[in-house]
Amino acid sequence: MSDIRLEGVSKRYGAVAAADEVDLAVAQGEFVTILGPSGSGKTTLLSLIAGLNRPTAGRIFIGGRDVTDAPAQQRNIGLVFQSYALFPHMTVLENVLFPLGVRGIGGAAARTQALDALKLVRLDGLQDRRPSQLSGGQQQRVALARSIVFKPDILLLDEPLGALDRKLREELQVELKQLQRSLGVTTLLVTHDQEEALSLSDRIMVLDKGRTQQVAAPAEAYLRPANRFVAEFLGIANFVGLADGRTGLVRPERVRVGPTGINGGRPARVVETIYLGQMVRYHLALQGGEDSPVVAALPFVGKAFAAGDEVAVSWDTADIWPVP
Ligand SMILES: Nc1ncnc2c1ncn2[C@@H]1O[C@H](COP(=O)(O)OP(=O)(O)O)[C@@H](O)[C@H]1O
Ligand SMILES: [Mg+2]
């Protein structure tokens, strides 16, 4: 049975459909990410599930129960937003105790539960500090502890790592994934960061203008996108004309670049070489009238072609995905 189910959920603001007949089923313990550009309706969907907002049409089920008209406090949901929303005048421990107090849990039992939650997010020892005495990453860990301390049925995370710098964000992504797995809590994460979505989730839901574009496992959406929007939003896509008139897609990692005249391939000129650390990315101009440039991404092993070099470019037909 699915833990979260949306059936034809719409939310209109005048002429704008922030959510447009969205269907989604999230299984117990599953980690699903809602991915889309700014303004695509991600926050709207989370707020509808959380009960902070009512849909214009459609039904929302949690644990099989129709909660469409149930108030937020009857949904047992943990929420984390990009802005930490901690109480500044309270200590870390008091912040984490807060949702327990709201639920009538106090005393030693609450304290144990709160300290356990702080241990889970690796903040043990910092319980007496105030939020202003913590780094951004630590503040977001407090927010996470506060969202799981009451053992929610569902965790909703709205761009929780968006305010953190890249290195810290990547560290917290790993921790978040481990925490989610160890708790087994059904989780919906919202992000506009395709790498974050691809690396964390069991499945991703790609959203554009309030409409679902695709719901699929990360590799499936990346290699077999449902349409051009998904293809381009999830990464670099090389579009190639197919013999039958359709358009195909090849991902940069599937493009081979080598010296000319060794094992075939089409002649091309390197327009730009971009070092990305472990990878090197080439922007290539195919010779022979192809109008669309080709991007290739190869592991960087100490030596690379330079701009202006003549190279041979190839890919397997099996790596071409006809974009619907
Ligand atoms: N309270 C509101 N009133 C009017 N329009 C809104 C309101 N909330 C969101 N919208 C509009 O709905 C669309 C989706 O917004 P939102 O869900 O915040 O997108 P995202 O989180 O993906 O950036 C946007 O066009 C936004 O302007
Ligand atoms: Mg948003």
Coordinates of C-alpha atoms and ligand atoms in Angstrom, one line a residue:
M1 CA 0.0 0.0 0.0
S2 CA 1.3 3.5 -0.8
D3 CA 2.0 5.8 2.1
I4 CA 1.3 9.0 0.2
R5 CA -1.1 9.1 -2.7
L6 CA -2.1 12.1 -4.7
E7 CA -5.1 11.7 -7.1
G8 CA -5.7 14.5 -9.6
V9 CA -4.4 17.2 -7.2
S10 CA -4.7 20.7 -8.5
K11 CA -4.1 24.1 -6.9
R12 CA -5.0 27.2 -8.8
Y13 CA -4.1 30.8 -8.0
G14 CA -6.3 32.8 -10.4
A15 CA -5.1 31.9 -13.9
V16 CA -2.0 30.1 -12.6
A17 CA -2.2 26.3 -12.0
A18 CA 0.6 25.8 -9.4
A19 CA -0.3 22.1 -9.3
D20 CA -2.1 20.7 -12.4
E21 CA -3.8 17.3 -11.9
V22 CA -0.9 15.7 -10.2
D23 CA -1.0 11.9 -9.5
L24 CA 1.7 10.3 -7.3
A25 CA 2.0 7.2 -5.2
V26 CA 4.9 7.0 -2.7
A27 CA 5.5 3.6 -1.0
Q28 CA 6.2 3.1 2.7
G29 CA 9.8 3.9 3.4
E30 CA 10.5 5.2 -0.1
F31 CA 12.6 8.4 -0.8
V32 CA 11.0 10.4 -3.6
T33 CA 12.3 13.7 -4.9
I34 CA 10.3 16.3 -6.6
L35 CA 12.6 18.0 -9.0
G36 CA 11.8 21.1 -11.1
P37 CA 12.8 24.6 -11.9
S38 CA 11.9 27.6 -9.7
G39 CA 8.1 28.2 -9.9
S40 CA 7.3 24.7 -11.1
G41 CA 5.0 24.0 -8.1
K42 CA 7.3 22.0 -5.8
T43 CA 6.6 23.9 -2.6
T44 CA 2.9 24.0 -3.5
L45 CA 2.7 20.2 -3.7
L46 CA 4.5 19.8 -0.3
S47 CA 2.3 22.4 1.4
L48 CA -0.8 20.5 0.1
I49 CA 0.5 17.2 1.5
A50 CA 1.5 18.9 4.8
G51 CA -2.0 20.4 5.1
L52 CA -0.7 24.0 5.1
N53 CA -2.8 24.6 2.0
R54 CA -5.9 23.1 0.5
P55 CA -6.1 21.8 -3.1
T56 CA -8.6 23.3 -5.6
A57 CA -9.3 19.7 -6.8
G58 CA -8.2 16.2 -6.2
R59 CA -7.7 14.0 -3.1
I60 CA -4.7 13.4 -0.8
F61 CA -4.2 10.1 1.1
I62 CA -1.7 9.4 3.8
G63 CA -1.4 5.8 5.0
G64 CA -4.6 5.0 3.1
R65 CA -6.6 7.7 4.9
D66 CA -8.1 10.6 3.0
V67 CA -6.6 13.7 4.6
T68 CA -7.6 16.2 2.0
D69 CA -9.7 18.1 4.5
A70 CA -7.7 17.2 7.7
P71 CA -5.8 20.0 9.4
A72 CA -2.0 19.9 9.4
Q73 CA -1.7 18.8 13.1
Q74 CA -3.6 15.6 12.3
R75 CA -1.1 14.4 9.7
N76 CA 2.0 13.5 11.8
I77 CA 4.4 14.9 9.3
G78 CA 7.9 16.2 9.8
L79 CA 8.8 19.3 7.9
V80 CA 12.1 21.0 7.1
F81 CA 12.5 24.1 5.0
Q82 CA 15.4 25.8 3.4
S83 CA 15.3 28.6 6.0
Y84 CA 16.0 26.8 9.3
A85 CA 13.0 28.4 11.1
L86 CA 14.6 27.5 14.5
F87 CA 13.4 29.4 17.6
P88 CA 16.3 31.8 18.2
H89 CA 15.7 32.4 21.9
M90 CA 15.6 28.6 22.7
T91 CA 18.6 26.3 23.1
V92 CA 19.1 23.4 20.6
L93 CA 17.6 21.0 23.1
E94 CA 14.5 23.2 23.7
N95 CA 14.0 23.5 19.9
V96 CA 14.0 19.7 19.5
L97 CA 11.8 19.3 22.6
F98 CA 9.2 21.7 21.2
P99 CA 7.3 19.3 18.9
L100 CA 7.1 16.8 21.7
G101 CA 5.6 19.4 24.0
V102 CA 3.0 20.2 21.4
R103 CA 2.1 16.5 21.5
G104 CA 1.9 16.4 25.2
I105 CA 5.2 14.5 25.7
G106 CA 7.3 15.9 28.5
G107 CA 9.7 15.1 31.3
A108 CA 12.6 12.5 31.2
A109 CA 11.0 10.6 28.3
A110 CA 11.0 13.7 26.1
R111 CA 14.5 14.6 27.0
T112 CA 15.8 11.1 26.1
Q113 CA 13.9 11.2 22.8
A114 CA 15.3 14.7 22.0
L115 CA 18.9 13.7 22.9
D116 CA 18.5 10.6 20.8
A117 CA 17.4 12.7 17.8
L118 CA 20.4 15.0 18.3
K119 CA 22.7 12.0 18.3
L120 CA 21.2 10.8 15.1
V121 CA 22.1 14.1 13.4
R122 CA 25.5 14.1 15.1
L123 CA 24.9 17.1 17.3
D124 CA 25.4 15.4 20.7
G125 CA 27.1 17.8 23.0
L126 CA 25.7 20.9 21.4
Q127 CA 22.3 20.7 23.1
D128 CA 22.8 23.8 25.3
R129 CA 23.8 26.2 22.5
R130 CA 21.5 28.7 20.8
P131 CA 21.0 28.6 17.1
S132 CA 23.1 31.8 16.6
Q133 CA 26.1 29.8 18.1
L134 CA 25.9 27.2 15.3
S135 CA 27.0 27.0 11.7
G136 CA 24.5 26.8 8.9
G137 CA 25.0 23.1 8.5
Q138 CA 24.5 22.5 12.3
Q139 CA 21.4 24.7 12.3
Q140 CA 19.9 22.6 9.5
R141 CA 20.8 19.4 11.5
V142 CA 18.8 20.9 14.4
A143 CA 15.9 21.4 12.1
L144 CA 16.2 17.8 10.9
A145 CA 16.3 16.5 14.5
R146 CA 13.2 18.6 15.3
S147 CA 11.4 17.1 12.3
I148 CA 12.1 13.4 13.3
V149 CA 12.0 13.6 17.1
F150 CA 8.3 12.8 17.3
K151 CA 8.6 9.8 14.9
P152 CA 6.6 11.3 12.0
D153 CA 4.9 9.0 9.5
I154 CA 6.3 11.1 6.7
L155 CA 9.2 13.5 6.2
L156 CA 8.8 16.5 3.9
L157 CA 11.9 18.4 3.0
D158 CA 11.7 21.6 1.0
E159 CA 15.2 22.5 -0.4
P160 CA 16.7 21.7 3.0
L161 CA 20.3 22.0 1.9
G162 CA 19.8 24.9 -0.5
A163 CA 21.4 27.5 1.7
L164 CA 24.6 25.5 2.3
D165 CA 27.8 25.7 0.4
R166 CA 28.6 22.8 -2.0
K167 CA 31.0 20.7 0.2
L168 CA 28.7 20.9 3.2
R169 CA 25.7 20.2 1.1
E170 CA 27.3 17.0 -0.3
E171 CA 28.2 15.9 3.2
L172 CA 24.7 16.5 4.5
Q173 CA 23.2 14.7 1.4
V174 CA 25.0 11.5 2.4
E175 CA 24.0 11.9 6.1
L176 CA 20.4 12.6 5.1
K177 CA 20.3 9.5 2.9
Q178 CA 21.7 7.4 5.7
L179 CA 19.3 8.8 8.3
Q180 CA 16.4 8.3 6.0
R181 CA 17.4 4.7 5.4
S182 CA 18.0 3.9 9.1
L183 CA 14.7 5.4 10.1
G184 CA 12.8 3.9 7.2
V185 CA 10.6 7.0 7.1
T186 CA 8.7 7.8 3.9
T187 CA 10.4 10.9 2.5
L188 CA 9.5 13.5 -0.1
L189 CA 12.4 15.9 -0.9
V190 CA 12.0 19.0 -3.0
T191 CA 15.0 20.4 -4.9
H192 CA 15.9 22.2 -8.1
D193 CA 19.3 20.5 -8.1
Q194 CA 19.3 17.6 -10.5
E195 CA 22.5 16.0 -9.0
E196 CA 20.9 16.1 -5.6
A197 CA 17.8 14.4 -7.0
L198 CA 19.6 11.8 -8.9
S199 CA 22.0 10.9 -6.1
L200 CA 19.5 10.7 -3.2
S201 CA 16.3 9.3 -4.4
D202 CA 14.7 5.9 -5.0
R203 CA 12.5 7.7 -7.6
I204 CA 12.3 11.3 -8.9
M205 CA 9.2 13.2 -10.0
V206 CA 10.1 15.9 -12.6
L207 CA 7.7 18.8 -12.5
D208 CA 7.3 21.7 -15.0
K209 CA 4.6 24.4 -14.7
G210 CA 2.6 22.4 -12.1
R211 CA 2.5 19.3 -14.3
T212 CA 4.2 15.9 -13.9
Q213 CA 6.7 15.2 -16.7
Q214 CA 8.0 11.9 -15.5
V215 CA 8.1 9.7 -12.4
A216 CA 10.9 7.2 -12.6
A217 CA 14.1 5.8 -11.0
P218 CA 17.0 8.3 -11.4
A219 CA 18.9 6.2 -14.0
E220 CA 15.7 5.6 -15.9
A221 CA 14.8 9.3 -16.1
Y222 CA 18.4 10.2 -17.0
L223 CA 18.9 7.7 -19.8
R224 CA 15.2 7.3 -20.9
P225 CA 13.6 10.7 -20.4
A226 CA 9.9 11.0 -21.1
N227 CA 10.4 14.2 -23.1
R228 CA 12.7 16.9 -24.1
F229 CA 12.1 18.9 -21.0
V230 CA 13.2 16.0 -18.7
A231 CA 16.2 15.3 -21.0
E232 CA 17.5 18.8 -20.7
F233 CA 16.6 19.4 -17.1
L234 CA 18.5 16.3 -15.9
G235 CA 21.8 17.1 -17.6
I236 CA 23.5 17.8 -20.8
A237 CA 21.8 16.2 -23.8
N238 CA 23.2 15.7 -27.3
F239 CA 20.3 15.7 -29.7
V240 CA 20.9 13.8 -32.9
G241 CA 18.7 13.4 -36.0
L242 CA 17.6 9.8 -36.6
A243 CA 17.1 8.2 -40.0
D244 CA 13.3 8.0 -39.4
G245 CA 13.0 11.7 -38.7
R246 CA 12.8 11.5 -35.0
T247 CA 15.2 13.1 -32.6
G248 CA 17.5 10.9 -30.5
L249 CA 19.6 11.8 -27.4
V250 CA 23.1 10.7 -26.3
R251 CA 24.4 11.6 -22.9
P252 CA 28.0 13.1 -22.8
E253 CA 29.4 10.1 -20.9
R254 CA 28.4 7.8 -23.8
V255 CA 30.4 9.8 -26.4
R256 CA 33.8 8.5 -27.2
V257 CA 36.6 11.0 -28.2
G258 CA 39.9 9.7 -29.6
P259 CA 42.7 10.6 -31.9
T260 CA 41.8 10.7 -35.6
G261 CA 42.4 7.7 -37.9
I262 CA 42.7 4.9 -35.3
N263 CA 39.3 3.2 -35.0
G264 CA 36.9 5.1 -37.1
G265 CA 34.5 7.7 -35.7
R266 CA 33.5 11.0 -37.2
P267 CA 36.0 13.8 -37.6
A268 CA 35.5 16.7 -35.3
R269 CA 37.3 19.7 -33.9
V270 CA 37.6 20.5 -30.2
V271 CA 36.0 23.9 -29.5
E272 CA 36.5 23.9 -25.8
T273 CA 38.1 21.7 -23.2
I274 CA 36.8 22.1 -19.6
Y275 CA 38.4 20.5 -16.6
L276 CA 36.0 19.3 -14.0
G277 CA 38.4 17.6 -11.6
Q278 CA 37.8 13.9 -12.2
M279 CA 36.2 14.5 -15.6
V280 CA 37.1 16.5 -18.6
R281 CA 34.3 17.9 -20.8
Y282 CA 34.8 18.6 -24.5
H283 CA 32.6 20.8 -26.7
L284 CA 33.0 19.5 -30.2
A285 CA 32.1 20.6 -33.7
L286 CA 31.4 17.7 -35.9
Q287 CA 32.8 18.2 -39.4
G288 CA 30.3 17.7 -42.3
G289 CA 27.5 20.1 -41.7
E290 CA 26.0 18.9 -38.4
D291 CA 24.5 22.0 -36.9
S292 CA 24.3 20.9 -33.3
P293 CA 27.5 20.8 -31.3
V294 CA 28.4 17.7 -29.4
V295 CA 29.4 17.5 -25.7
A296 CA 31.5 14.7 -24.4
A297 CA 32.5 13.9 -20.8
L298 CA 35.4 11.6 -20.2
P299 CA 37.3 10.6 -17.1
F300 CA 40.4 12.8 -16.9
V301 CA 43.5 10.6 -16.7
G302 CA 46.2 13.2 -16.8
K303 CA 46.1 14.2 -20.5
A304 CA 43.4 15.8 -22.6
F305 CA 42.8 17.2 -26.0
A306 CA 43.1 20.9 -26.4
A307 CA 40.9 23.4 -28.2
G308 CA 41.6 23.3 -31.9
D309 CA 42.7 19.6 -31.9
E310 CA 41.2 17.4 -34.6
V311 CA 39.6 14.3 -33.0
A312 CA 37.4 11.3 -33.9
V313 CA 34.0 11.1 -32.2
S314 CA 31.7 8.1 -31.9
W315 CA 28.9 6.6 -29.9
D316 CA 27.0 3.4 -29.9
T317 CA 23.5 3.3 -31.5
A318 CA 22.4 1.5 -28.3
D319 CA 23.1 4.7 -26.4
I320 CA 20.8 6.8 -28.4
W321 CA 17.4 7.3 -26.8
P322 CA 14.6 8.5 -29.2
V323 CA 13.1 11.4 -27.3
P324 CA 9.3 11.2 -27.4
Ligands
LIG1 N1 0.1 32.1 -2.4 C1 0.2 32.2 -3.8 N2 -0.5 33.1 -4.5 C2 -0.4 33.2 -5.8 N3 0.5 32.5 -6.6 C3 1.2 31.6 -5.9 C4 1.1 31.4 -4.5 N4 2.0 30.4 -4.2 C5 2.6 30.0 -5.3 N5 2.1 30.7 -6.4 C6 2.5 30.5 -7.8 O1 2.5 29.1 -8.0 C7 3.6 28.7 -8.8 C8 4.4 27.6 -8.2 O2 5.0 28.1 -7.0 P1 5.9 27.2 -6.0 O3 5.1 26.1 -5.6 O4 6.4 28.1 -4.9 O5 7.1 26.8 -7.0 P2 8.5 26.2 -6.6 O6 8.5 25.7 -5.2 O7 8.7 25.0 -7.5 O8 9.5 27.3 -6.8 C9 4.4 30.0 -9.1 O9 4.0 30.5 -10.4 C10 4.0 30.9 -8.0 O10 4.1 32.2 -8.4
MG2 MG 9.8 26.3 -3.6

